[in-house]
XYZ file of C-alpha atoms in Angstrom:
762
model
C 68.960 -6.717 -44.218
C 66.880 -5.698 -41.548
C 64.329 -2.718 -41.636
C 66.250 0.162 -39.407
C 62.669 1.471 -39.085
C 62.307 -1.984 -37.103
C 65.434 -2.195 -35.441
C 65.100 1.222 -33.786
C 61.243 -0.225 -33.350
C 62.429 -3.037 -30.916
C 64.969 -1.198 -29.222
C 62.479 1.556 -28.247
C 60.763 -1.169 -26.557
C 62.941 -2.722 -24.787
C 64.318 0.705 -23.265
C 60.379 1.966 -22.294
C 60.618 -1.910 -21.065
C 63.451 -1.551 -18.787
C 62.117 2.116 -17.509
C 58.945 0.726 -16.497
C 60.200 -2.569 -14.872
C 63.755 -0.832 -13.313
C 61.517 -0.136 -9.910
C 63.450 3.362 -10.070
C 61.067 5.857 -8.424
C 61.727 9.605 -8.484
C 63.669 11.128 -5.685
C 61.562 13.351 -3.002
C 62.903 16.108 -4.184
C 61.409 15.588 -7.731
C 57.987 14.363 -6.080
C 57.805 17.484 -3.747
C 58.280 19.524 -7.024
C 55.842 17.584 -9.244
C 53.785 18.132 -6.176
C 53.995 21.744 -6.389
C 53.279 21.750 -10.261
C 49.930 20.281 -9.911
C 50.893 17.607 -12.321
C 48.638 14.664 -10.768
C 45.775 17.284 -12.041
C 44.229 17.460 -15.708
C 45.019 20.800 -17.132
C 46.209 21.677 -20.565
C 48.712 20.832 -23.086
C 52.232 21.526 -22.115
C 53.600 24.070 -25.231
C 57.070 22.570 -25.096
C 57.277 18.675 -26.062
C 58.430 16.551 -24.047
C 61.278 13.540 -24.366
C 60.041 9.595 -24.251
C 62.148 9.374 -20.617
C 60.067 12.331 -19.295
C 57.407 10.402 -20.667
C 58.013 7.340 -19.643
C 59.145 8.096 -16.195
C 54.882 10.151 -16.211
C 53.405 6.759 -16.937
C 55.713 4.806 -14.139
C 54.232 7.517 -11.482
C 51.149 7.432 -12.434
C 51.178 3.205 -12.347
C 52.348 3.570 -8.684
C 50.945 6.331 -7.413
C 52.438 7.811 -3.332
C 54.010 4.737 -3.010
C 57.394 4.830 -1.247
C 60.567 3.234 -1.816
C 60.247 0.453 -0.007
C 56.748 -0.433 -0.401
C 57.488 0.212 -4.812
C 55.518 -3.304 -6.233
C 57.225 -3.520 -9.213
C 55.188 -4.410 -12.702
C 54.777 -7.926 -12.688
C 57.398 -9.425 -15.563
C 56.611 -10.621 -18.158
C 59.337 -12.179 -19.921
C 60.634 -12.459 -23.562
C 57.147 -13.970 -25.176
C 55.437 -11.181 -23.301
C 57.829 -8.416 -24.992
C 57.112 -10.087 -28.257
C 53.108 -9.800 -27.766
C 53.935 -5.900 -26.557
C 56.448 -5.781 -29.440
C 53.011 -6.750 -31.688
C 51.124 -3.777 -30.628
C 53.600 -1.234 -31.876
C 54.060 -2.575 -35.113
C 50.754 -2.906 -35.922
C 50.321 0.888 -35.875
C 53.707 1.068 -37.772
C 52.454 -1.372 -40.482
C 48.907 0.069 -41.014
C 51.042 2.905 -42.534
C 51.903 1.108 -45.401
C 50.385 1.180 -48.695
C 47.282 -0.539 -49.582
C 48.192 -3.292 -51.768
C 51.208 -4.366 -49.261
C 48.973 -4.091 -46.029
C 46.475 -6.402 -47.369
C 48.895 -8.948 -48.371
C 50.417 -8.522 -45.109
C 47.589 -9.047 -42.945
C 46.374 -11.879 -44.987
C 49.374 -13.625 -44.620
C 49.434 -13.094 -40.632
C 45.564 -13.879 -40.119
C 46.068 -17.273 -42.478
C 49.176 -18.242 -40.564
C 47.826 -17.836 -36.887
C 44.433 -19.554 -37.505
C 46.459 -22.480 -39.404
C 48.298 -22.727 -36.630
C 45.452 -22.598 -33.709
C 43.346 -24.826 -35.564
C 46.632 -27.812 -35.975
C 47.264 -27.043 -32.268
C 43.624 -27.904 -30.922
C 42.671 -29.776 -33.567
C 39.919 -27.857 -35.163
C 40.140 -28.696 -38.557
C 38.580 -26.305 -41.512
C 37.575 -23.402 -39.347
C 38.338 -20.002 -39.483
C 38.847 -17.225 -36.682
C 37.848 -14.334 -35.160
C 39.811 -11.926 -32.884
C 38.621 -9.912 -31.098
C 39.728 -8.193 -26.957
C 36.576 -8.731 -25.080
C 35.995 -12.682 -24.789
C 32.188 -12.330 -25.435
C 32.348 -10.868 -28.353
C 33.040 -14.263 -30.574
C 30.280 -15.564 -29.255
C 28.069 -12.167 -30.175
C 29.343 -12.459 -33.707
C 28.197 -16.361 -33.935
C 24.963 -15.591 -32.858
C 24.418 -12.777 -35.900
C 25.744 -15.528 -37.796
C 22.806 -18.052 -36.863
C 20.146 -15.610 -37.206
C 21.392 -14.665 -40.467
C 21.238 -18.212 -41.414
C 17.997 -19.469 -40.076
C 16.185 -16.100 -41.100
C 16.786 -15.376 -44.231
C 14.769 -12.245 -44.455
C 16.173 -10.919 -41.582
C 19.187 -8.488 -43.235
C 15.871 -7.084 -44.844
C 13.322 -7.294 -42.463
C 15.377 -6.862 -39.461
C 14.039 -7.558 -36.013
C 10.258 -8.018 -37.566
C 11.033 -11.779 -38.851
C 12.008 -12.000 -35.289
C 8.319 -11.090 -34.051
C 7.053 -13.973 -35.815
C 9.322 -16.353 -34.928
C 11.055 -15.911 -31.413
C 14.178 -17.495 -31.336
C 15.863 -19.033 -28.267
C 19.417 -19.497 -26.545
C 19.596 -22.201 -24.680
C 22.985 -21.974 -21.761
C 23.796 -23.924 -18.562
C 23.157 -22.605 -14.978
C 27.138 -23.226 -14.326
C 27.604 -20.753 -17.647
C 29.798 -17.664 -16.128
C 27.320 -15.321 -14.528
C 25.616 -12.578 -17.259
C 26.672 -13.944 -20.134
C 22.911 -14.594 -21.555
C 21.219 -11.336 -20.328
C 24.455 -9.499 -22.216
C 23.894 -11.119 -25.722
C 20.325 -10.477 -25.681
C 21.031 -6.982 -24.764
C 23.820 -6.758 -27.913
C 21.320 -8.331 -30.426
C 17.867 -6.332 -29.161
C 16.165 -9.673 -28.145
C 13.842 -9.601 -25.125
C 15.188 -12.178 -22.087
C 12.048 -14.658 -22.846
C 14.642 -15.340 -25.905
C 17.145 -16.920 -23.024
C 16.473 -20.211 -21.120
C 18.955 -20.689 -18.305
C 19.004 -24.591 -18.660
C 19.344 -26.525 -15.176
C 22.310 -28.910 -14.190
C 22.143 -32.906 -13.194
C 20.786 -33.090 -10.054
C 19.274 -36.813 -9.565
C 22.457 -38.851 -11.698
C 25.774 -37.730 -12.873
C 28.020 -34.203 -11.966
C 26.161 -31.422 -9.903
C 28.077 -29.493 -12.556
C 27.112 -30.626 -15.910
C 23.546 -29.430 -17.823
C 21.208 -31.999 -18.169
C 20.726 -33.356 -21.374
C 17.162 -34.868 -21.139
C 16.153 -31.283 -19.768
C 17.153 -29.833 -22.309
C 15.557 -32.324 -25.505
C 12.302 -31.459 -22.898
C 12.636 -27.775 -23.485
C 13.371 -27.549 -26.900
C 10.436 -29.480 -28.075
C 8.257 -27.653 -25.653
C 9.615 -24.148 -27.815
C 9.229 -25.689 -31.275
C 5.724 -26.767 -30.499
C 5.194 -22.759 -29.302
C 6.181 -21.815 -32.844
C 9.957 -21.050 -31.164
C 13.052 -21.210 -32.970
C 15.628 -23.026 -30.709
C 18.747 -20.819 -31.975
C 22.203 -21.850 -30.813
C 23.063 -23.825 -26.961
C 25.958 -22.864 -25.001
C 27.983 -25.363 -23.250
C 31.124 -25.549 -21.521
C 34.403 -27.660 -21.858
C 35.534 -26.639 -18.292
C 33.247 -24.641 -16.237
C 33.913 -21.108 -14.523
C 33.343 -22.666 -10.925
C 34.677 -26.087 -11.228
C 36.388 -26.851 -14.431
C 33.344 -29.671 -14.784
C 32.812 -30.352 -19.439
C 29.679 -31.516 -20.310
C 28.009 -34.026 -22.061
C 29.223 -32.509 -25.337
C 28.925 -35.921 -27.530
C 25.480 -35.863 -26.822
C 24.871 -32.418 -27.003
C 26.300 -32.316 -30.486
C 23.745 -34.753 -31.433
C 20.479 -33.428 -29.877
C 21.452 -29.780 -31.739
C 22.218 -31.976 -34.854
C 18.819 -33.546 -34.432
C 16.682 -29.783 -34.060
C 18.951 -27.988 -35.977
C 20.719 -25.997 -33.511
C 24.379 -24.231 -33.435
C 26.521 -25.405 -30.734
C 29.533 -23.234 -29.175
C 31.558 -24.523 -26.578
C 33.721 -22.200 -24.530
C 36.079 -23.196 -21.137
C 39.343 -23.624 -19.210
C 39.455 -27.261 -20.614
C 40.023 -26.609 -24.315
C 43.592 -25.899 -24.103
C 44.112 -29.521 -23.522
C 42.917 -30.160 -26.455
C 46.691 -29.544 -27.590
C 47.511 -32.541 -25.560
C 48.305 -35.843 -26.753
C 46.353 -37.375 -24.112
C 42.440 -35.686 -23.860
C 39.421 -36.769 -22.143
C 36.712 -38.370 -24.675
C 34.560 -35.565 -23.093
C 36.603 -32.904 -23.725
C 37.731 -34.238 -27.408
C 34.197 -33.886 -28.297
C 34.745 -29.922 -28.786
C 36.672 -30.170 -31.843
C 33.128 -31.560 -33.548
C 31.209 -28.129 -32.202
C 30.179 -25.536 -34.925
C 32.457 -22.986 -32.795
C 34.753 -22.315 -29.448
C 36.236 -19.775 -27.690
C 39.792 -19.944 -27.005
C 41.514 -17.460 -24.339
C 45.721 -18.255 -25.207
C 46.971 -15.077 -23.533
C 46.481 -16.215 -19.900
C 46.693 -20.378 -20.944
C 51.067 -18.823 -22.283
C 50.968 -15.617 -19.911
C 50.526 -13.481 -23.152
C 49.515 -10.059 -22.392
C 47.191 -8.021 -24.557
C 46.418 -10.946 -26.873
C 43.541 -11.162 -28.265
C 40.491 -13.984 -27.590
C 39.942 -16.358 -30.300
C 36.637 -17.840 -31.830
C 37.246 -20.926 -34.053
C 34.117 -21.415 -36.061
C 33.232 -23.380 -39.139
C 30.401 -22.045 -41.763
C 30.299 -22.498 -45.280
C 28.899 -18.804 -46.472
C 31.714 -16.176 -46.752
C 28.524 -13.350 -47.313
C 27.065 -14.287 -43.539
C 29.949 -14.195 -42.236
C 30.544 -10.896 -43.221
C 27.190 -9.761 -42.823
C 27.978 -11.226 -38.897
C 31.324 -9.283 -38.403
C 33.141 -12.785 -38.383
C 35.473 -11.337 -41.450
C 36.566 -7.804 -42.157
C 37.291 -6.036 -45.290
C 39.440 -3.510 -43.905
C 43.160 -4.645 -43.547
C 43.722 -2.581 -40.396
C 41.320 -4.953 -37.949
C 43.257 -7.706 -39.555
C 46.174 -6.387 -37.578
C 44.863 -7.685 -34.295
C 46.270 -11.017 -34.971
C 49.286 -9.620 -34.938
C 50.821 -9.989 -31.292
C 49.759 -13.452 -30.952
C 51.337 -14.048 -34.356
C 54.516 -13.272 -33.288
C 54.118 -14.811 -29.359
C 53.551 -18.070 -31.474
C 56.451 -18.130 -33.059
C 58.304 -17.109 -29.916
C 57.171 -20.241 -28.109
C 56.411 -22.976 -31.082
C 54.514 -25.965 -30.921
C 56.921 -27.340 -28.155
C 56.887 -24.478 -26.182
C 53.228 -24.195 -26.506
C 52.883 -27.198 -25.546
C 55.210 -27.386 -22.410
C 53.354 -24.417 -20.932
C 49.896 -25.996 -20.977
C 51.334 -29.658 -19.990
C 52.574 -27.685 -17.210
C 49.860 -26.216 -15.956
C 47.935 -29.854 -16.139
C 51.113 -31.402 -13.777
C 50.966 -28.705 -11.377
C 46.685 -29.680 -11.122
C 47.946 -33.682 -10.407
C 50.435 -32.603 -8.109
C 47.731 -30.476 -5.740
C 44.909 -33.079 -5.715
C 47.771 -36.089 -5.122
C 48.975 -34.105 -2.215
C 45.259 -33.038 -1.498
C 44.874 -36.752 -1.048
C 46.499 -37.094 2.087
C 44.637 -34.364 3.939
C 41.633 -36.187 5.864
C 39.784 -32.983 6.447
C 40.224 -31.677 2.884
C 37.174 -32.647 0.244
C 38.072 -32.120 -3.339
C 35.251 -31.567 -5.878
C 37.418 -32.979 -9.298
C 35.532 -33.817 -12.713
C 38.410 -36.609 -13.629
C 41.168 -37.215 -11.720
C 43.325 -38.117 -13.998
C 42.870 -35.362 -16.606
C 41.488 -32.573 -14.597
C 42.885 -28.879 -15.045
C 41.163 -27.301 -12.443
C 41.490 -28.177 -8.528
C 38.264 -27.264 -6.122
C 38.037 -28.076 -2.351
C 37.308 -26.794 0.893
C 37.630 -27.963 4.459
C 35.013 -30.710 5.248
C 33.022 -30.796 8.492
C 32.668 -34.831 8.396
C 36.507 -34.962 9.214
C 36.288 -32.481 11.983
C 34.064 -33.944 14.625
C 35.185 -32.893 18.236
C 36.929 -34.897 20.157
C 34.365 -35.114 22.954
C 32.289 -37.330 20.585
C 29.308 -37.389 18.351
C 29.705 -35.502 14.914
C 29.639 -31.663 14.008
C 26.248 -32.014 12.731
C 25.282 -31.911 16.229
C 26.730 -29.048 17.139
C 25.579 -27.410 14.052
C 22.606 -28.430 12.685
C 22.299 -27.039 8.909
C 24.042 -24.236 9.533
C 26.340 -24.214 6.062
C 26.974 -20.839 6.282
C 29.315 -21.566 9.027
C 31.218 -24.017 6.351
C 31.208 -21.274 3.901
C 32.883 -18.646 6.226
C 35.827 -20.782 7.443
C 36.589 -21.886 3.883
C 36.430 -18.657 2.350
C 38.891 -17.611 5.334
C 41.127 -20.119 4.368
C 40.748 -19.315 1.039
C 42.104 -15.833 1.876
C 44.970 -16.565 3.711
C 46.505 -19.629 1.357
C 46.178 -16.788 -1.501
C 47.953 -13.687 0.975
C 50.684 -16.235 2.481
C 51.366 -18.007 -0.877
C 50.193 -16.091 -3.608
C 52.231 -17.279 -6.339
C 49.891 -20.246 -6.176
C 46.687 -18.005 -8.036
C 44.273 -19.843 -5.840
C 41.052 -17.824 -5.123
C 37.642 -18.557 -3.448
C 34.708 -19.629 -5.728
C 30.780 -20.305 -4.453
C 29.370 -22.976 -6.117
C 25.703 -23.198 -5.845
C 25.983 -27.340 -3.885
C 29.000 -26.949 -2.161
C 28.996 -24.074 -1.143
C 32.608 -21.645 -0.333
C 35.367 -23.291 -1.956
C 38.925 -22.871 -3.297
C 40.044 -23.068 -6.281
C 43.117 -23.987 -7.968
C 43.632 -22.989 -11.602
C 47.319 -22.989 -13.104
C 45.899 -22.818 -17.065
C 44.534 -19.257 -15.891
C 47.284 -18.538 -13.613
C 50.382 -20.569 -14.008
C 51.839 -19.279 -16.388
C 51.590 -15.832 -15.709
C 52.543 -15.940 -12.044
C 55.169 -18.653 -12.612
C 53.807 -21.104 -10.697
C 56.048 -24.406 -9.658
C 55.226 -27.186 -8.186
C 57.619 -25.997 -4.776
C 54.767 -23.570 -4.592
C 52.496 -26.301 -4.835
C 54.150 -27.767 -2.211
C 54.003 -24.978 0.093
C 50.145 -24.279 -0.291
C 50.241 -27.606 0.975
C 52.304 -26.970 3.617
C 50.679 -24.005 4.569
C 47.302 -25.895 3.893
C 47.903 -28.157 6.631
C 49.335 -25.836 9.581
C 45.814 -24.069 8.986
C 43.615 -27.360 8.776
C 43.686 -27.760 13.167
C 42.739 -23.961 13.250
C 39.967 -24.606 11.334
C 38.992 -27.400 13.492
C 39.539 -26.037 17.172
C 37.418 -22.790 16.105
C 34.732 -24.859 14.957
C 34.912 -26.886 18.037
C 35.474 -24.175 20.567
C 32.635 -22.199 18.532
C 29.801 -23.269 20.988
C 31.613 -23.982 23.763
C 32.469 -20.261 23.263
C 28.391 -19.735 22.661
C 27.676 -20.988 26.184
C 29.695 -19.638 28.013
C 28.967 -16.187 26.829
C 25.663 -16.909 27.852
C 26.131 -18.018 31.544
C 27.615 -14.684 32.437
C 24.453 -11.902 32.524
C 26.788 -9.328 31.375
C 27.527 -9.993 27.755
C 25.125 -11.168 24.907
C 26.286 -13.493 22.296
C 26.241 -12.354 18.392
C 25.242 -15.099 16.514
C 26.656 -14.587 12.712
C 26.918 -17.223 11.318
C 28.974 -15.687 8.113
C 31.702 -14.913 10.879
C 35.309 -17.036 10.638
C 35.773 -17.031 14.272
C 34.690 -17.930 17.379
C 31.736 -15.393 17.225
C 31.192 -11.848 18.649
C 30.523 -10.645 21.632
C 28.630 -7.475 23.445
C 29.135 -5.972 27.030
C 25.882 -4.744 28.929
C 26.314 -2.210 31.132
C 24.367 -3.207 34.417
C 22.622 -0.331 35.424
C 19.092 0.029 34.450
C 18.083 3.337 35.460
C 19.424 5.481 32.368
C 17.053 5.924 29.075
C 17.235 3.968 25.850
C 19.583 6.998 24.298
C 22.136 7.289 26.985
C 22.337 3.232 27.342
C 23.522 3.119 23.723
C 26.193 5.720 24.187
C 27.396 3.776 27.344
C 27.074 0.401 25.420
C 28.974 1.869 22.824
C 31.707 3.469 25.416
C 32.091 0.492 26.988
C 32.762 -2.304 24.002
C 34.897 0.615 22.130
C 37.210 0.609 24.938
C 37.106 -3.325 26.064
C 38.193 -3.436 22.866
C 40.941 -1.216 23.330
C 42.025 -3.509 25.762
C 41.749 -6.846 24.105
C 43.635 -5.689 21.406
C 46.527 -4.668 24.025
C 46.556 -8.469 25.876
C 49.247 -10.745 24.971
C 47.822 -13.567 23.190
C 47.455 -15.161 19.599
C 43.841 -14.361 19.336
C 42.481 -11.315 17.442
C 39.684 -9.091 18.411
C 38.014 -7.072 15.971
C 34.102 -5.283 15.666
C 33.446 -7.689 12.960
C 32.335 -7.924 9.136
C 32.248 -4.173 7.904
C 28.219 -4.628 6.713
C 27.479 -6.930 9.943
C 23.509 -5.575 11.015
C 24.906 -5.612 14.867
C 26.625 -2.803 16.236
C 28.868 -2.025 19.201
C 30.509 -5.616 19.022
C 33.380 -7.802 19.845
C 33.865 -10.255 17.370
C 36.918 -12.777 18.015
C 38.950 -14.396 15.501
C 39.986 -18.269 14.767
C 40.895 -19.971 17.749
C 44.068 -22.977 18.471
C 43.989 -26.638 20.168
C 45.003 -25.053 23.844
C 42.410 -21.884 24.087
C 40.827 -21.811 27.470
C 37.386 -20.763 26.672
C 36.311 -20.352 29.964
C 39.616 -18.089 30.957
C 39.286 -15.614 27.700
C 35.484 -15.309 28.796
C 36.293 -14.216 32.544
C 37.989 -11.746 31.196
C 36.230 -10.022 28.799
C 33.662 -9.826 32.179
C 36.320 -8.735 34.421
C 37.871 -6.073 31.664
C 34.698 -5.065 31.167
C 33.142 -4.709 34.693
C 36.562 -2.854 35.390
C 35.809 -0.179 32.219
C 32.179 0.366 33.926
C 33.349 0.940 37.168
C 36.108 3.697 36.179
C 33.494 5.051 33.661
C 30.739 5.404 36.782
C 33.693 7.521 38.355
C 34.617 9.660 35.649
C 30.906 10.386 35.183
C 29.943 11.429 38.881
C 33.402 13.034 39.360
C 31.675 16.305 38.732
C 29.545 15.921 41.227
C 31.058 14.538 43.736
C 33.832 17.135 43.609
C 31.433 19.927 43.715
C 29.543 18.522 47.146
C 33.338 17.269 48.354
C 34.449 21.448 47.906
C 30.715 22.317 49.474
C 31.479 20.152 52.590
C 35.079 21.181 52.548
C 33.761 24.226 52.978
C 31.486 24.420 55.703
C 34.051 22.214 58.254
C 36.968 25.095 57.363
C 34.157 27.693 58.482
C 33.093 25.650 61.568
C 36.881 24.638 62.043
C 37.714 28.748 62.365
C 34.877 29.836 64.827
C 36.083 26.609 67.069
C 39.245 28.463 67.096
C 37.786 31.870 67.549
C 35.781 30.494 70.529
C 39.030 28.748 71.720
C 41.467 31.517 71.721
C 39.089 34.343 72.689
C 38.614 37.740 70.671
C 41.116 39.038 71.888
C 44.368 37.090 70.192
C 42.630 37.911 66.687
C 43.464 42.021 67.170
C 46.914 41.861 65.345
C 48.891 43.250 67.824
C 47.282 42.497 70.982
C 47.074 38.605 69.648
C 51.229 39.299 69.525
C 51.719 40.124 72.836
C 49.489 37.763 74.555
C 51.024 34.478 72.411
C 54.220 35.924 74.326
C 53.315 36.080 77.582
C 50.978 32.756 77.181
C 51.941 30.379 74.389
C 48.216 28.660 72.756
C 49.044 24.784 72.483
C 46.785 24.365 69.184
C 47.038 21.186 66.984
C 46.590 21.662 62.924
C 43.106 19.924 61.951
C 44.209 18.908 58.252
C 41.247 17.215 55.591
C 41.754 14.943 53.398
C 39.157 14.401 50.058
C 38.584 11.046 48.454
C 37.146 10.819 45.377
C 36.095 7.238 45.625
C 33.555 7.862 48.354
C 33.227 11.890 47.735
C 34.046 12.223 51.536
C 35.701 14.920 53.263
C 37.588 12.972 56.466
C 40.206 14.386 59.086
C 43.868 13.723 58.980
C 44.400 12.955 62.327
C 44.188 8.982 62.455
C 47.066 9.791 60.190
C 49.268 11.359 62.537
C 47.967 9.370 65.587
C 50.743 7.757 67.727
C 47.873 5.485 69.138
C 46.611 4.780 65.609
C 50.033 3.597 64.170
C 50.956 2.008 67.318
C 47.535 -0.311 66.815
C 48.223 -1.306 63.258
C 49.602 -4.830 63.627
C 51.314 -4.833 60.125
C 50.957 -3.277 56.355
C 48.395 -4.667 54.280
C 49.649 -7.234 51.956
C 50.503 -6.703 48.440
C 48.223 -8.273 45.520
C 48.789 -11.510 45.459
C 49.345 -12.178 41.032
C 47.203 -14.623 38.833
C 48.023 -17.689 38.787
C 51.524 -18.686 37.544
C 52.260 -18.593 33.825
C 55.185 -20.832 32.181
C 57.325 -18.812 30.024
C 56.390 -18.615 26.000
C 52.762 -19.726 27.682
C 50.322 -16.693 26.206
C 47.150 -15.357 27.808
C 43.644 -17.936 27.081
C 45.896 -21.057 26.731
C 45.544 -23.907 29.002
C 48.660 -25.492 29.936
C 49.471 -28.960 28.807
C 47.405 -28.698 25.724
C 49.628 -28.335 22.846
C 52.548 -30.179 23.175
C 54.196 -28.364 20.514
C 54.135 -25.002 22.887
C 56.430 -25.748 24.990
C 59.555 -28.307 25.594
C 60.163 -31.012 28.031
C 63.671 -29.487 29.310
C 61.474 -25.679 29.959
C 59.290 -27.883 31.856
C 61.322 -29.665 34.041
C 63.293 -26.174 34.621
C 59.806 -25.086 35.372
C 59.312 -27.413 38.041
C 62.253 -27.127 39.546
C 62.014 -23.234 40.183
C 58.615 -23.801 41.625
C 60.188 -26.143 44.431
C 62.684 -23.507 45.075
C 60.096 -21.087 45.851
C 57.518 -23.066 47.542
C 60.366 -24.407 50.352
C 61.226 -20.201 51.505
C 57.991 -19.327 51.588
C 56.720 -22.518 53.673
C 59.345 -21.891 56.158
C 59.291 -18.768 57.111
C 55.205 -19.307 57.653
C 56.059 -22.025 60.380
C 58.712 -19.927 62.088
C 55.435 -17.446 62.367
C 53.622 -20.118 63.331
C 55.730 -20.835 66.351
C 56.080 -17.218 68.039
C 53.284 -15.689 67.512
C 53.278 -13.832 70.662
C 57.038 -12.671 71.028
C 57.141 -11.210 67.711
C 53.549 -9.115 68.422
C 55.665 -8.076 71.768
C 58.587 -7.407 69.876
C 57.294 -4.931 67.566
C 55.222 -2.996 70.059
C 58.213 -2.120 72.094
C 59.863 -1.299 68.562
C 57.016 0.866 67.788
C 57.385 2.737 70.803
C 60.536 3.739 71.302
C 61.254 4.438 67.046
C 61.402 8.150 67.083
C 58.236 9.023 65.735
C 57.408 12.374 63.799
C 54.455 14.349 66.000
C 53.025 17.038 64.766
C 53.497 20.306 65.974
C 52.375 20.730 69.486
C 51.231 16.822 70.193
C 55.168 16.732 70.867
C 55.034 18.466 74.094
C 52.371 16.572 75.778
C 54.063 13.442 74.456
C 57.385 14.488 76.581
C 55.245 15.722 79.642
C 53.290 12.597 79.818
C 56.867 10.720 79.591
C 58.601 12.585 82.623
C-alpha cells in the first residue's frame, strides 16, 4: 500500500504541471481587473489565504508577463523523467520532517545508491560523490581537500602556513573563463597562485594543454619554494570540445605529487562501450565533475563530483561529506530520475547525442565552403564549423585573401551572422556561436548539452544542413560584392564609405550634402536629417536587401548599412539609387528651408505689383470713374474694355508672374504639342526586384516567363515603330491641320478679349 501522503503529493505535482504547461492565460477581463488591483507590485501579505490553483495561476502570469494569447510561449516540455526530478524536490521537503533515525537510513540509502550507479556508469572505481548546485562548487571543495592534505597544520594555523609555501593551481588556457579566478577568490588565495598553461602552438591540437611547458612551469615553481597543488584538465574544452592528453598529465601529476581534476562534456561518453583512449584516461584521475542534468534532459538535478580519497576526516573538513542528513537529500531528484530512465535509457540518450554529431559531421563534408574543427572524427560529441574564405574565391579570378588581406574580422562577422541565423531558423538544433582564439567566430553543435532538453532528432540535423546550404551562396556573394560596393561608393563624391569590419553585409555609407556654406553644427543636422530620410526611402523599396543604422555600438553616426547580398545583385545600380535618392532629399530639404524667405519676398513683390496695377488703372480710367455714383453713370454710357491681369506665384523659382500667357490665344497656337510624360526607367521583368541583374540567377526567372516577356516586348515595339514612320512621312500636313483645328476650335477667352477677337474677324 502506498502512503496516502506520497500519492497526494504526486497528484498535486501532476496537477500543478498541467496548469503551468496548459498555456491557458487569464481572460482580458481578469487581466484588466488584475491591473487595477496592482498585484504585480510587491505589497503586504493578504489577510485571507488562497487556494493552490490561484497561486499557480499567479506563478504562470508572472512567468509569461504580458504575452498575449497568440504570442504565448509555453513552458518547455520536460517529459516524464523531468517530472520525476521535480517530484524529487517535493519529496525532499516531505522526507525532511521524518524522525532522525528514519531520515538517516533513507538518506544513506539514497546517497549510496546514486553514487554506486554513477561510478559504474562512468567507470570510476572506488569513488565517492559530492552533489552540488553550482558546477564549480565541487572543484572548490576538492581544492580545500588538497590543501588540507598538503598542509598538515592548515586546520590549526590557517592561512599562515600558506604564506611560507605558496600553493599553485594550474589550469589550461582553454578552460572556461573565470574558473581559476573564482577558486582563488573563494579560497582566499592571491591571483599569483593561479598559473595559466598555454595550449600547443607547434605540435598537436591548438586546444590541448602543452605538457612540456607545464613540466617546465612546475619545476620553476618548485625551485622558487612554491607547492604545486592541483591541475585542472579538460575532457572536452568549453569551446571546441577537445580533450587534453590525460595519460601524460596523470603521469606528470604523480611525479610532482599533484592532484588531477578533469571536467568537460566528453566525460559523458565514458558510459558508452566504445570510447576513445584519450577520454578513457579520465577514469584514472583523482576527481571529475559530471553534469547529468543537461546530458539526460533532467531539470533541477545537481552536478556531481566524483573523487577518490582515503581519509574521511579530511573529506569532512573540506565539506565533501556532511553529517547532516538533510544535505544528503540533494541526490534525491537524481536518484529518482536514474531509476526512471534505467541503465539502457541513460545509454540511449548519450548514444543518440553522439550519433547526431556524427551525422552532422558527415553532412558537413559535402559542403565545400565549410571548414570543421573536430578533434576525433570518429568519437567527437562536439562539432565546430565555420564559413571558410579559402573556398570562396571571387569568380573573376584570384582568392579572397587578395581582396581582404589580414581582415579576419570580416569572416568572423559573417560567421556570427551565420550562427545567429541558424539558431533562429532551426532553434531545435541548439547551435550557438563560440569565439575561439585561433579559429575566430565559429558555429558550435553540442548535442550532449542540448539534444535531450530540446528533443533534437536526425531530421532536425538534416534541416540544419539544408539551411546552411542555402546561406553559403549568400555569404560568398556578400564577401565578393563587399569590395565592389566599396569601389563604387568611393567613386561617388556625395557618398562616404564607412569601414566597419564587424558588420555582416556589404558595408556602410553616408550621404554628404554638397553645400559648403554651412557651419559645423548645421551641417551635422543636415547630414543627420538627410541620411535618416534616405534610410526610410530605401526601406520602402521593393528589394531583397536590408537597410539599417548598423551595429548598436558603432562609432560612426548617421550612416546607412546594407545587409547580405545575393548573386544577382547589381552593385552599380544600388549605389546610383542611393545617390539619386540622396540628391532628391537634399534638394527638397533646401526648398523647405528657403520656403519662408521665398514666400515672404513673393508676398512683398505681389503687393507691389498689385499697388502698381491699381495706379495704372486709376490713370487709365480717370478719377471720375472712381466716384461711386458718377463712375456708374459713366461706365453705362461709355463702357471700359479692360482685361483682368492675374498673377501666379512660382514657389520653385520664388517669382511672381503674370497669367496673361495662360489666356493668350497666340501663346496657345504657338505650342506644337504638349510635353511628353517622363519615360519610365528600364523595363523590369515580372518578379525582378530592384538592384537585380537580369539573367544573373537562373532560378529567379523561369524559361517560360522569359519567352513570354520576349514576345510581349516585340508586340510593344511594333506599333511604336509604325507610328514613328507615319509621323516622319507627313510632318508638314500634320502641322497645318493642327493650326486649322486650333483656329476653328472654340476658345474660352478672358472678358474683354472676346469683343476684340470678334471685331477682328469681321
